[in-house]
GROMACS .gro file of C-alpha atoms in nm:
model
  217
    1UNK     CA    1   0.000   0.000   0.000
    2UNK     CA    2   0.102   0.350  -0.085
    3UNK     CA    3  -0.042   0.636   0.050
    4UNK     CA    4   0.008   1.004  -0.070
    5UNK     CA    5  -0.053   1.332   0.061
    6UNK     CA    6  -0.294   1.569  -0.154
    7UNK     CA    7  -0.220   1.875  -0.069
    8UNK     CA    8   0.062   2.146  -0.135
    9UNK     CA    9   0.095   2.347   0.205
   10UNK     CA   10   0.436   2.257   0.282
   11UNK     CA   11   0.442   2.252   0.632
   12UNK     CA   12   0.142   1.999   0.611
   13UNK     CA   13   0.347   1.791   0.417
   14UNK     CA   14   0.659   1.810   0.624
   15UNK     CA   15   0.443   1.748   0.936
   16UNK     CA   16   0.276   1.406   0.764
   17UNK     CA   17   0.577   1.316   0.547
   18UNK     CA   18   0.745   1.281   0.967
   19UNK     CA   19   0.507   0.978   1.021
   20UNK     CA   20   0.724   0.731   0.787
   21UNK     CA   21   0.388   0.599   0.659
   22UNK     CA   22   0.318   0.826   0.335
   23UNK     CA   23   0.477   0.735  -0.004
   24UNK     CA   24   0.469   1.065  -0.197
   25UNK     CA   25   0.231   1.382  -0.263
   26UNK     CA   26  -0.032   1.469  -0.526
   27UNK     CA   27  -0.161   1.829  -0.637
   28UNK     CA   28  -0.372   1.993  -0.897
   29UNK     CA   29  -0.416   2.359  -0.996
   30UNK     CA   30  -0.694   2.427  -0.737
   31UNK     CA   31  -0.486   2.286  -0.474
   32UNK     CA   32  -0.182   2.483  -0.558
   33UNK     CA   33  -0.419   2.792  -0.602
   34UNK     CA   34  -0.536   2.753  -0.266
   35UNK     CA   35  -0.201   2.694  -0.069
   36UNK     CA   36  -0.074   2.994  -0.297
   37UNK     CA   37   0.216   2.804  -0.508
   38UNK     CA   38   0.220   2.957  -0.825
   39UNK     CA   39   0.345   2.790  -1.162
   40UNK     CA   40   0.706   2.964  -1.156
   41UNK     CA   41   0.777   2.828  -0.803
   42UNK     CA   42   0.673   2.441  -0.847
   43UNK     CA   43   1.029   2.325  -0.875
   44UNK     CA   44   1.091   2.503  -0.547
   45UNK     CA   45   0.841   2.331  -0.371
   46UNK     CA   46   0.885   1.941  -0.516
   47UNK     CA   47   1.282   1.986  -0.406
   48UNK     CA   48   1.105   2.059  -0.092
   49UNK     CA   49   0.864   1.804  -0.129
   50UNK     CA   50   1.118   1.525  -0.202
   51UNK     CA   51   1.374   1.645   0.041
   52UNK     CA   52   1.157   1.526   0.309
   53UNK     CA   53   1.132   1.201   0.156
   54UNK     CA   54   0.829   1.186  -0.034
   55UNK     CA   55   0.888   0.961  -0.348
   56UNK     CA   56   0.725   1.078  -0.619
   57UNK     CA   57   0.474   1.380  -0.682
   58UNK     CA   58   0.221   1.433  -0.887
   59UNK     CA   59   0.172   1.794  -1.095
   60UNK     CA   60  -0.141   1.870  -1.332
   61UNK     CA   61  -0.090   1.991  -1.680
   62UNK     CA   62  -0.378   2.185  -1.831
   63UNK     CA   63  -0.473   2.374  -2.170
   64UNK     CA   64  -0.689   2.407  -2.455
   65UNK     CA   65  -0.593   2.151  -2.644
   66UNK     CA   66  -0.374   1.801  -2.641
   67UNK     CA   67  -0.112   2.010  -2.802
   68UNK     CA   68  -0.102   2.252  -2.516
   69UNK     CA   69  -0.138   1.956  -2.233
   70UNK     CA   70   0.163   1.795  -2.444
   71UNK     CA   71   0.381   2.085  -2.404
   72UNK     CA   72   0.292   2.195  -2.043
   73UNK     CA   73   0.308   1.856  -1.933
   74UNK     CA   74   0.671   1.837  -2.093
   75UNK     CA   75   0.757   2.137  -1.907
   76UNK     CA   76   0.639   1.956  -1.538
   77UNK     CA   77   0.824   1.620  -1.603
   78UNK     CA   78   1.167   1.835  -1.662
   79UNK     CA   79   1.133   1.917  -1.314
   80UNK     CA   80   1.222   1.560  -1.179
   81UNK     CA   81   1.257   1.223  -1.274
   82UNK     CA   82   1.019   1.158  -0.945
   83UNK     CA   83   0.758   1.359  -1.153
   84UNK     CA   84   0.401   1.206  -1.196
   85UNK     CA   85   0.199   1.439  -1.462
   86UNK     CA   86  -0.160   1.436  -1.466
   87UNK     CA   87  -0.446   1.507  -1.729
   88UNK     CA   88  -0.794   1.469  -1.691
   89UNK     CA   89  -1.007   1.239  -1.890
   90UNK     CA   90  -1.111   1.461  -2.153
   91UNK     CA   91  -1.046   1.364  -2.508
   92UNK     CA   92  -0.718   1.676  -2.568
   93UNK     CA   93  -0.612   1.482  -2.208
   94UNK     CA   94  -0.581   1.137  -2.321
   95UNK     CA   95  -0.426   1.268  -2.634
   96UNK     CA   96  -0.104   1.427  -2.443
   97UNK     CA   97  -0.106   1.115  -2.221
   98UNK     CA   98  -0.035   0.892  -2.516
   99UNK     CA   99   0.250   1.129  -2.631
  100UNK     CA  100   0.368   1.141  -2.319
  101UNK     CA  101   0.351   0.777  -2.235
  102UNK     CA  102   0.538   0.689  -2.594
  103UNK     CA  103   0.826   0.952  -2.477
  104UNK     CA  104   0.866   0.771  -2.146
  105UNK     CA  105   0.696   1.006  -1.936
  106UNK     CA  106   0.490   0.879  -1.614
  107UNK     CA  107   0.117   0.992  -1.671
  108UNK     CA  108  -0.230   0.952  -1.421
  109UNK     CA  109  -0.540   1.026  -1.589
  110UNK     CA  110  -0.745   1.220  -1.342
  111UNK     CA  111  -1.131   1.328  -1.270
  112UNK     CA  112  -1.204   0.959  -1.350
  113UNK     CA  113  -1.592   0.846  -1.297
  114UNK     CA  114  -1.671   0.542  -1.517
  115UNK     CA  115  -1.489   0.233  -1.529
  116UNK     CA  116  -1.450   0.281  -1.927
  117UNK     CA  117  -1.232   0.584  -1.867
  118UNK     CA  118  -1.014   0.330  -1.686
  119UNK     CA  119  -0.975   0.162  -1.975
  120UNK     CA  120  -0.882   0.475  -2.151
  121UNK     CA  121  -0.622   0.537  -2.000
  122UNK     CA  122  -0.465   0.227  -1.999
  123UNK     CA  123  -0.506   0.256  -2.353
  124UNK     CA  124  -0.311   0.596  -2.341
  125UNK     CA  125  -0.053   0.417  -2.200
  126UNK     CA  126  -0.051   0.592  -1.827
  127UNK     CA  127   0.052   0.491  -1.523
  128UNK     CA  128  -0.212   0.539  -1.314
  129UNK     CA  129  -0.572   0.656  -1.303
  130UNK     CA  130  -0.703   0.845  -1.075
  131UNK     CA  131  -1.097   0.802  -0.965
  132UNK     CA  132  -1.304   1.038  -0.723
  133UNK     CA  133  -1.423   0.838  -0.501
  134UNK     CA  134  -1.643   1.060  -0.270
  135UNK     CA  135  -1.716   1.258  -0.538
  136UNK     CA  136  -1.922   0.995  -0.786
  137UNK     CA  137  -2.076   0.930  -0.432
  138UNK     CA  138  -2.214   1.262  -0.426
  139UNK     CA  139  -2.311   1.237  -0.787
  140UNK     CA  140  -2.536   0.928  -0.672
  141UNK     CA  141  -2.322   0.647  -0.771
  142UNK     CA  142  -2.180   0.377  -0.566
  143UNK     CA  143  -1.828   0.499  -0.604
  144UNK     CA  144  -1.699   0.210  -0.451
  145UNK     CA  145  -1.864  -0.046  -0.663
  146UNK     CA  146  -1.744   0.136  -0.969
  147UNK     CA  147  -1.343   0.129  -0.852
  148UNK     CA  148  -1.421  -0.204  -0.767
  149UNK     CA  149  -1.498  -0.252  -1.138
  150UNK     CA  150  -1.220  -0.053  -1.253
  151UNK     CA  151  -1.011  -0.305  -1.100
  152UNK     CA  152  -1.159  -0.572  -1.214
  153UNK     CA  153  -1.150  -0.444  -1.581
  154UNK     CA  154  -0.743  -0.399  -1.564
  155UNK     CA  155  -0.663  -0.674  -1.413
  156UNK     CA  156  -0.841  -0.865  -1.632
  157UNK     CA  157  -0.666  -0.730  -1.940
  158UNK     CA  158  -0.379  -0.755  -1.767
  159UNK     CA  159  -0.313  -0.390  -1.783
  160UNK     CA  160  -0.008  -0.228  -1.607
  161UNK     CA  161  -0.199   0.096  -1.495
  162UNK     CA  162  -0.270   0.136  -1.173
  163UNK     CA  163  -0.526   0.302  -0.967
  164UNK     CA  164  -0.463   0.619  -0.757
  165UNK     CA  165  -0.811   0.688  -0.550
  166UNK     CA  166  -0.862   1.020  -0.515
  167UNK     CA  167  -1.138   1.241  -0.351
  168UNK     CA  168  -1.141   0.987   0.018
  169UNK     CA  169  -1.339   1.098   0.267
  170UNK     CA  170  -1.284   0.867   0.578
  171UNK     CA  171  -1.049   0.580   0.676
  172UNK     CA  172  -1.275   0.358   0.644
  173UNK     CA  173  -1.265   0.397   0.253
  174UNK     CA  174  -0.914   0.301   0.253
  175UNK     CA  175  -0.901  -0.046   0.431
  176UNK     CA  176  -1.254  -0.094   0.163
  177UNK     CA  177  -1.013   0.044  -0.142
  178UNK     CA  178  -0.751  -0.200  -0.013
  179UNK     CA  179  -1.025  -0.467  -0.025
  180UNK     CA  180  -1.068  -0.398  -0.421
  181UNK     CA  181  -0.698  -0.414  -0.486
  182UNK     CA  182  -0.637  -0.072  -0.471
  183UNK     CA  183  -0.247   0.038  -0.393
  184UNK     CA  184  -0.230   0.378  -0.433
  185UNK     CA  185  -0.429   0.612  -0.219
  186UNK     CA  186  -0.439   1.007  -0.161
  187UNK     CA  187  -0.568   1.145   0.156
  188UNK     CA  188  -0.645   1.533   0.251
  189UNK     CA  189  -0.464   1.622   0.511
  190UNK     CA  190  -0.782   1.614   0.674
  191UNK     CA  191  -0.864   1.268   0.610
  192UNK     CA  192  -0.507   1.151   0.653
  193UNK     CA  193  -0.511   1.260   1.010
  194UNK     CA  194  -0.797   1.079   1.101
  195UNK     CA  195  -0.584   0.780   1.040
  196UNK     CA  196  -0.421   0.864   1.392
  197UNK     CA  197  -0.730   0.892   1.581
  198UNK     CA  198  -0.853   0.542   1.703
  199UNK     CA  199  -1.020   0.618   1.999
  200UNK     CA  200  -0.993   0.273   2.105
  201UNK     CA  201  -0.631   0.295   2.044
  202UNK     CA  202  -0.537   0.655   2.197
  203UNK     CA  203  -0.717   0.530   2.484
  204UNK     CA  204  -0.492   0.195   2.523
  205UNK     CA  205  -0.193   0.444   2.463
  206UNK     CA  206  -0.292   0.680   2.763
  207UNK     CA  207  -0.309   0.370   2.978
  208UNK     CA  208   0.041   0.240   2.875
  209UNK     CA  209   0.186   0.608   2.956
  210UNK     CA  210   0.013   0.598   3.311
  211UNK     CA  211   0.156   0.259   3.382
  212UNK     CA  212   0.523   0.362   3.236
  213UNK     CA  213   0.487   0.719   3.485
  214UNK     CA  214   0.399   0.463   3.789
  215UNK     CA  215   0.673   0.185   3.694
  216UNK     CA  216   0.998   0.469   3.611
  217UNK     CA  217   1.007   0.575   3.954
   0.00000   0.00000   0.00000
């Protein structure tokens, strides 16, 4: 299992990256927008990023056309070799994954819904694609039957792409993503610190620290 961090506020990051249990980090444009990195300074922040361990990082290309993804998407993979670049699942963004795939450039096709735009982009040649889970939820589908058929659909064409689940709301949707196969999962910070919040657990861990106090002295 691989877990990522989906967000680009750097001390967020650091702070999770310091629990040994996340793999790498993922972004888009609104989530650079938000934490305030701008285009010029994402080399900045992925030797940042990687510097604290993270193993590979995921940037978003955009533009009008597959042309435009093509180049921009060039432009983010030149940054490192650690480099994942994303394109949504649009027609111009399938077309720049399959250029980029065939130059040996990593590639996730993201803002996945259906399981047919899994197989999509594993026809594009990407690495990974990246479903929403809790947002097909809101959109009234059973988001995790449909990454369960996603799953089902590449591994039975014995395709190398892999999914990325995006868009997780609680941990419970990890250890049921983990029951579909699924390897590679991004968390909002949010979300990801829920994973430290057993209750059950904290509570065992307040009576071990009692029972260390009364047995040091």
């Amino acid at each position: 299992m691989k877990l990522y961090i989906d967000s680009a506020d750097a001390t967020i990051v650091e702070s999770l990256m310091k629990t040994g249990v996340f793999f790498g980090v993922t972004t888009n444009p609104v989530i650079l927008k938000e934490s305030g990195v701008r285009l010029a300074q994402l080399a900045e922040f992925a030797d940042r990023v990687l510097g604290l361990g993270a193993k590979k990082i995921f940037f978003q290309s955009w533009g009008q056309d597959g042309a435009a993804f093509h180049q921009h998407g060039m432009r983010l993979a030149d940054i490192s070799t650690k480099v994942v670049v994303k394109l949504p699942a649009t027609r111009e963004g399938l077309e720049a994954a399959a250029r980029l795939s065939g130059e040996g450039i990593r590639t996730c096709i993201t803002a996945v819904y259906s399981p047919f735009q899994a197989l999509l982009a594993s026809s594009a040649g990407a690495a990974f694609v990246a479903p929403y889970l809790g947002r097909m939820n809101d959109a009234g589908r059973d988001g995790h039957a449909m990454i369960g058929q996603m799953a089902g659909a590449l591994r039975h064409t014995e395709s190398p792409t892999e999914i990325l689940a995006a868009s997780v709301r609680t941990p419970e949707d990890v250890a049921r993503l983990a029951q579909h196969g699924v390897c590679h999962i991004t968390l909002s910070p949010a979300v990801a610190g829920m994973l430290f919040q057993e209750p059950l657990t904290l509570e065992a861990s307040r009576v071990f620290e009692e029972a260390a106090k009364d047995i040091s002295g």
